[in-house]
Coordinates of C-alpha atoms and ligand atoms in Angstrom, one line a residue:
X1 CA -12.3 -14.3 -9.1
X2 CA -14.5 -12.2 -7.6
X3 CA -13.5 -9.6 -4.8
X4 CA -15.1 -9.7 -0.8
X5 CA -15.3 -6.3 0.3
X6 CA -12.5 -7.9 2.7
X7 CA -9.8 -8.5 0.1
X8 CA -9.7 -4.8 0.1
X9 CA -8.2 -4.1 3.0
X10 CA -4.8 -4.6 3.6
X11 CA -3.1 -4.8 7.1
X12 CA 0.0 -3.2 7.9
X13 CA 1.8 -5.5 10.4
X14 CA 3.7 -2.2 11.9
X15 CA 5.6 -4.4 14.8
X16 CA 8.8 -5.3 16.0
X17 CA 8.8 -9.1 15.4
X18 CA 7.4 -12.5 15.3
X19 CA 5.8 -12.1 18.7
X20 CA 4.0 -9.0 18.4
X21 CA 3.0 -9.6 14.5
X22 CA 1.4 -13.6 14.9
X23 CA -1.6 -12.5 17.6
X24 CA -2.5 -10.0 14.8
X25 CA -2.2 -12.3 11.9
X26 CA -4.5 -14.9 13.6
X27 CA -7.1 -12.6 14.3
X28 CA -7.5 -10.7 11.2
X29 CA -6.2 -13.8 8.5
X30 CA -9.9 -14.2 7.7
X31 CA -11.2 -10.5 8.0
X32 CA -8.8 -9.1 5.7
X33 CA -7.1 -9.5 2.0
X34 CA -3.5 -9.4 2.8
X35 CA -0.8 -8.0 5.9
X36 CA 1.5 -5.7 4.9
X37 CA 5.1 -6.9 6.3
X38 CA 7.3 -4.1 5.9
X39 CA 10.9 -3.0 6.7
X40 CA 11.3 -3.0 10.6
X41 CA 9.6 -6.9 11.0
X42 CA 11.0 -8.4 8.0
X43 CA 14.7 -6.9 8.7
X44 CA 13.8 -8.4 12.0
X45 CA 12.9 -11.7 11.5
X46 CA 13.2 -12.6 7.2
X47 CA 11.6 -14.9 4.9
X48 CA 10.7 -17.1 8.1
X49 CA 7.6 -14.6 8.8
X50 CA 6.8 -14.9 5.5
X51 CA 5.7 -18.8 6.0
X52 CA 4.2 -18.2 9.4
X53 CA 1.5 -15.9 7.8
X54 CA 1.4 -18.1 4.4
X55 CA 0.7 -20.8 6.6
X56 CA -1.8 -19.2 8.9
X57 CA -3.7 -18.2 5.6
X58 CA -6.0 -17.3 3.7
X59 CA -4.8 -13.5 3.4
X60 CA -1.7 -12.6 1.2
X61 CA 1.0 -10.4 1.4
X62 CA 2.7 -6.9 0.3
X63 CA 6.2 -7.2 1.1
X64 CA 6.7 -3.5 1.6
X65 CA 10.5 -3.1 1.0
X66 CA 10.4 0.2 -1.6
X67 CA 13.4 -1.0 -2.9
X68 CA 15.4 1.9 -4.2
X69 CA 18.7 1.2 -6.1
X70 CA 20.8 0.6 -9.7
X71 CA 18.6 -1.0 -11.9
X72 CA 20.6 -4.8 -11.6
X73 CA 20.6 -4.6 -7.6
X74 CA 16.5 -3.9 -7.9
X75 CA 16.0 -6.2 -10.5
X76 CA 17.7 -9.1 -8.4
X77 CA 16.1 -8.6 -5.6
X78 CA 12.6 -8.1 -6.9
X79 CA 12.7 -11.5 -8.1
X80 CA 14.4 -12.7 -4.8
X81 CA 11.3 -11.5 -3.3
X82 CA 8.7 -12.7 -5.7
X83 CA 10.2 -16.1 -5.3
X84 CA 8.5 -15.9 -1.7
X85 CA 5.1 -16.2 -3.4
X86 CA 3.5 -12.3 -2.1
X87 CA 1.4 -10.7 -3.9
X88 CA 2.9 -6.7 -4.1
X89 CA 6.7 -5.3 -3.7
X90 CA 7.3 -2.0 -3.5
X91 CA 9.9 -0.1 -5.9
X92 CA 10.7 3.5 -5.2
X93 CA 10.2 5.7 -7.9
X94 CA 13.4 7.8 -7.1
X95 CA 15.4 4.6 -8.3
X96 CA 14.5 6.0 -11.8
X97 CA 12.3 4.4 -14.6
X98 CA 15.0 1.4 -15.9
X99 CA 15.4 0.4 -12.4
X100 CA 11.2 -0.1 -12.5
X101 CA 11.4 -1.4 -16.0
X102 CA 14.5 -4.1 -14.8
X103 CA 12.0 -4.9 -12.0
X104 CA 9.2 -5.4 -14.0
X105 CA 10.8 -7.6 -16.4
X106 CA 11.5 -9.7 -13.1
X107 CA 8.4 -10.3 -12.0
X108 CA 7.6 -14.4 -11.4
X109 CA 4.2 -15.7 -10.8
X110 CA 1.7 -13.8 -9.1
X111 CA 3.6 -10.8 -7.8
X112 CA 3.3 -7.5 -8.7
X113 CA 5.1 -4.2 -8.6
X114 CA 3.5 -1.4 -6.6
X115 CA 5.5 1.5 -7.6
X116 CA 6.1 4.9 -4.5
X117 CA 5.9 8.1 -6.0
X118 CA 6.9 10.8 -3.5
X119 CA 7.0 10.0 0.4
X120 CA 4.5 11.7 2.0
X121 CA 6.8 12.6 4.7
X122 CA 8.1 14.9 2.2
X123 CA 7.2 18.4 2.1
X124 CA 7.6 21.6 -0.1
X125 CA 10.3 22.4 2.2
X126 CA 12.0 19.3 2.0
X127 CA 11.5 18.8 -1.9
X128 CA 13.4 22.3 -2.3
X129 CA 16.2 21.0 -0.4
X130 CA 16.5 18.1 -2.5
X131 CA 17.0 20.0 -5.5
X132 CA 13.3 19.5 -7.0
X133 CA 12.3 22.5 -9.7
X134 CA 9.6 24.9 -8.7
X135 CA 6.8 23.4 -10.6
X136 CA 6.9 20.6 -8.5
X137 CA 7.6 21.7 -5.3
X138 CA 4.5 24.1 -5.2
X139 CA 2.6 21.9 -6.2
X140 CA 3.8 18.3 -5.1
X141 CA 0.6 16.1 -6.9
X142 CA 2.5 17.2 -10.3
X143 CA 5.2 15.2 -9.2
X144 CA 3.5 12.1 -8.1
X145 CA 1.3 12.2 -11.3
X146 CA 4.6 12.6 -13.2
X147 CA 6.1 9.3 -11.5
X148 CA 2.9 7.4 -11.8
X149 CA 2.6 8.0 -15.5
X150 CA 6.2 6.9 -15.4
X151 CA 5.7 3.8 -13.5
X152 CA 3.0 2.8 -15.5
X153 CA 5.1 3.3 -18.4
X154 CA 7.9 0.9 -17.2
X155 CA 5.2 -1.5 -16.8
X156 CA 4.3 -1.4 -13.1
X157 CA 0.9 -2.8 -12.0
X158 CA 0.0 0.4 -9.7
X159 CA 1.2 2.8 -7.1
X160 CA 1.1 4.0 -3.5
X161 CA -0.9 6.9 -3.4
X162 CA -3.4 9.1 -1.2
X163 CA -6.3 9.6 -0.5
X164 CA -6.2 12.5 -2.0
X165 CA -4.5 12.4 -4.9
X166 CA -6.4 8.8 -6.4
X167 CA -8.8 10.5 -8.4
X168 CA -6.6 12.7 -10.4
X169 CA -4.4 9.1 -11.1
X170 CA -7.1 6.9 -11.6
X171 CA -8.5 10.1 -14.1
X172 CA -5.1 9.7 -15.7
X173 CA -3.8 6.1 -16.0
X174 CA -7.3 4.4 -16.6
X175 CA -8.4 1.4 -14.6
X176 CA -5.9 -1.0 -15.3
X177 CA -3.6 -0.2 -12.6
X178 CA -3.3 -1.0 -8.9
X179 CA -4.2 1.9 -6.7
X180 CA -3.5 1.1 -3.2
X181 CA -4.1 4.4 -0.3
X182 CA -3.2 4.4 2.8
X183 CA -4.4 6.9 5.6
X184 CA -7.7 5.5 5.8
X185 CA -9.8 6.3 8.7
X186 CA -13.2 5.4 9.2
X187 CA -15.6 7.5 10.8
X188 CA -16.1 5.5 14.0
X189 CA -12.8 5.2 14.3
X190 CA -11.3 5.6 18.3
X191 CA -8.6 6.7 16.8
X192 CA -7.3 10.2 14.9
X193 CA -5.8 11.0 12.6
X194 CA -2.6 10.3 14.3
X195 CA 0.6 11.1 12.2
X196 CA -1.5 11.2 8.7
X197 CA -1.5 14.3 7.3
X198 CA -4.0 13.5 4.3
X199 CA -6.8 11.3 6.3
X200 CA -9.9 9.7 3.8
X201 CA -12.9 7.3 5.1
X202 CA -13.0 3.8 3.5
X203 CA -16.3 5.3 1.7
X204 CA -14.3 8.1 0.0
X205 CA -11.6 6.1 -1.0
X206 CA -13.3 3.5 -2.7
X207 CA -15.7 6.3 -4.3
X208 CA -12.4 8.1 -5.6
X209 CA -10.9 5.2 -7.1
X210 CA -9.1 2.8 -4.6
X211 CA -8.6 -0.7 -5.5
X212 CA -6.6 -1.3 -1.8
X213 CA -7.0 0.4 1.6
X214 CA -3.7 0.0 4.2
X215 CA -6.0 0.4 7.4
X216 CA -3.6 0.0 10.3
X217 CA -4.2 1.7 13.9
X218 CA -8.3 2.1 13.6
X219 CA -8.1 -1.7 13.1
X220 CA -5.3 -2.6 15.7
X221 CA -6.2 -0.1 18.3
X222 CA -9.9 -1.0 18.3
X223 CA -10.5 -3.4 21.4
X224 CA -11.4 -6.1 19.2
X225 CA -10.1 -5.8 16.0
X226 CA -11.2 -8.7 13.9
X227 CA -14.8 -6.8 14.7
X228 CA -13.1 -3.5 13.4
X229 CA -11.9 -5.0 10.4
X230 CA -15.7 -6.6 9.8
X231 CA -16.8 -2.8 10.3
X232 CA -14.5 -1.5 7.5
X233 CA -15.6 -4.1 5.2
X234 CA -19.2 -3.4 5.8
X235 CA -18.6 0.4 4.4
X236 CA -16.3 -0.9 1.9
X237 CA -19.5 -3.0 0.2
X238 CA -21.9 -0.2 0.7
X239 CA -19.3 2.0 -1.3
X240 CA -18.9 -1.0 -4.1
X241 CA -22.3 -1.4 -4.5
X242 CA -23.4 2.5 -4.3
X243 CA -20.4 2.8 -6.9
X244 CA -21.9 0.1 -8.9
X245 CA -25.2 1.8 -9.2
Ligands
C5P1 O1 -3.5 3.3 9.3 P1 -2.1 3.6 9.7 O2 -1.8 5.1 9.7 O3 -1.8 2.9 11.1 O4 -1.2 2.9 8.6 C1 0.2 3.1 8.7 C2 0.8 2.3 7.5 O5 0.6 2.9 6.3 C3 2.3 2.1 7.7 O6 2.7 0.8 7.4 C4 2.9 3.0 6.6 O7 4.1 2.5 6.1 C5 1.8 3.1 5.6 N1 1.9 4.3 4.8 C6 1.6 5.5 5.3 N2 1.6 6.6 4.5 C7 2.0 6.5 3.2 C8 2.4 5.3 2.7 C9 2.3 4.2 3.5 O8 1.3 5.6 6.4 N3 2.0 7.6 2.5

């Protein structure tokens, strides 16, 4: 099926609960490929804001739990989420590779894993502290490109990763995986770069390699945002179709 230059964008639905999240999911259902539900409003309110945006349609959804533990407990409920008909899970890396493998082999219908390499909340500081060798923490891409050739390995269908680092992936795992990056901010954008350290434009992203692009602030801080979202996917077919030529 052939991809809008909307399906790429992905909506992070960072509120508290059903309240907040609905306004946003009506507005943006047709003006983007899928809302990003993660921890703080599915803890909140469960599989019940699941249906709500399923039901609102047509945009899917990345259940972003990064689930992180034995291989069994991951596997379980990988396929307890799939069962809810999203598209993309997320599976920390730092669970190790059978506990992506076990999730892999869980997989049921259309979802798919999207593995997290390192959190980008991490630092050289903070990777030290945790024990990582040398090679990795002065130079932290060595790591994620480590994990992602690991992920792929286990049989993930793509990864988390920035802006900056989705060249050297897509370079090194080929085209068949899932690249999704968030800290995307467009150039118009009202607002900065906020807490993102590693900040591309839609343009770039999709020029370096991006098959996804979590846009979240620009497009719910803009006073109207089903217009902002229209203005990312604008750039994003200019991009395709310069990428094309
Ligand atoms: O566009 P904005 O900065 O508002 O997007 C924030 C969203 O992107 C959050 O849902 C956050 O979890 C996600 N994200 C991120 N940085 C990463 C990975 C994911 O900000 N490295």
């Amino acid at each position: 099926m052939k991809k809008d230059p909307k399906d790429y964008i992905i909506f992070p639905l960072d509120l508290p609960d059903y309240d907040a999240a609905m306004p946003y999911v009506e507005k943006l259902a047709s003006h983007v490929g899928l809302f990003k539900v993660g921890l703080e409003l599915f803890i909140s309110e469960g599989p019940p804001i699941i249906k709500a945006i399923q039901d609102t349609g047509p945009a899917e959804i990345f259940l972003d739990l990064k689930l992180h533990d034995i291989p069994a407990t991951v596997q379980k409920a990988f396929s307890a989420a799939s069962r809810h008909g999203v598209r993309f899970v997320t599976v920390h890396c730092d669970a190790g590779e059978e506990a992506l493998r076990a999730a892999a082999k869980a997989g049921q219908g259309k979802t798919q894993i999207l593995a997290v390499t390192v959190l980008t909340s991490l630092d050289t500081g903070a990777l030290k502290n945790l024990g990582y060798e040398k090679n990795y923490t002065e130079d932290i891409s060595r790591l994620v490109l480590l994990r992602a050739k690991m992920a792929k390995r286990a049989g993930c269908h793509g990864m988390v990763c920035s802006g900056r680092e989705l060249a050297k992936i897509r370079g090194a795992l080929g085209r068949d995986v899932v690249l999704v990056a968030p800290g995307i901010r467009p150039s118009w954008s009202i607002v900065d770069a906020d807490d993102q350290k590693r900040i591309v434009t839609p343009e770039n992203a999709i020029k370096a390699g991006a098959d996804y692009l979590v846009i979240g602030r620009p497009i719910r801080n803009a006073p109207d945002p089903a217009d902002a979202a229209k203005k990312v996917a604008e750039e994003i077919e200019k991009a395709i179709t310069h990428a094309q030529k």
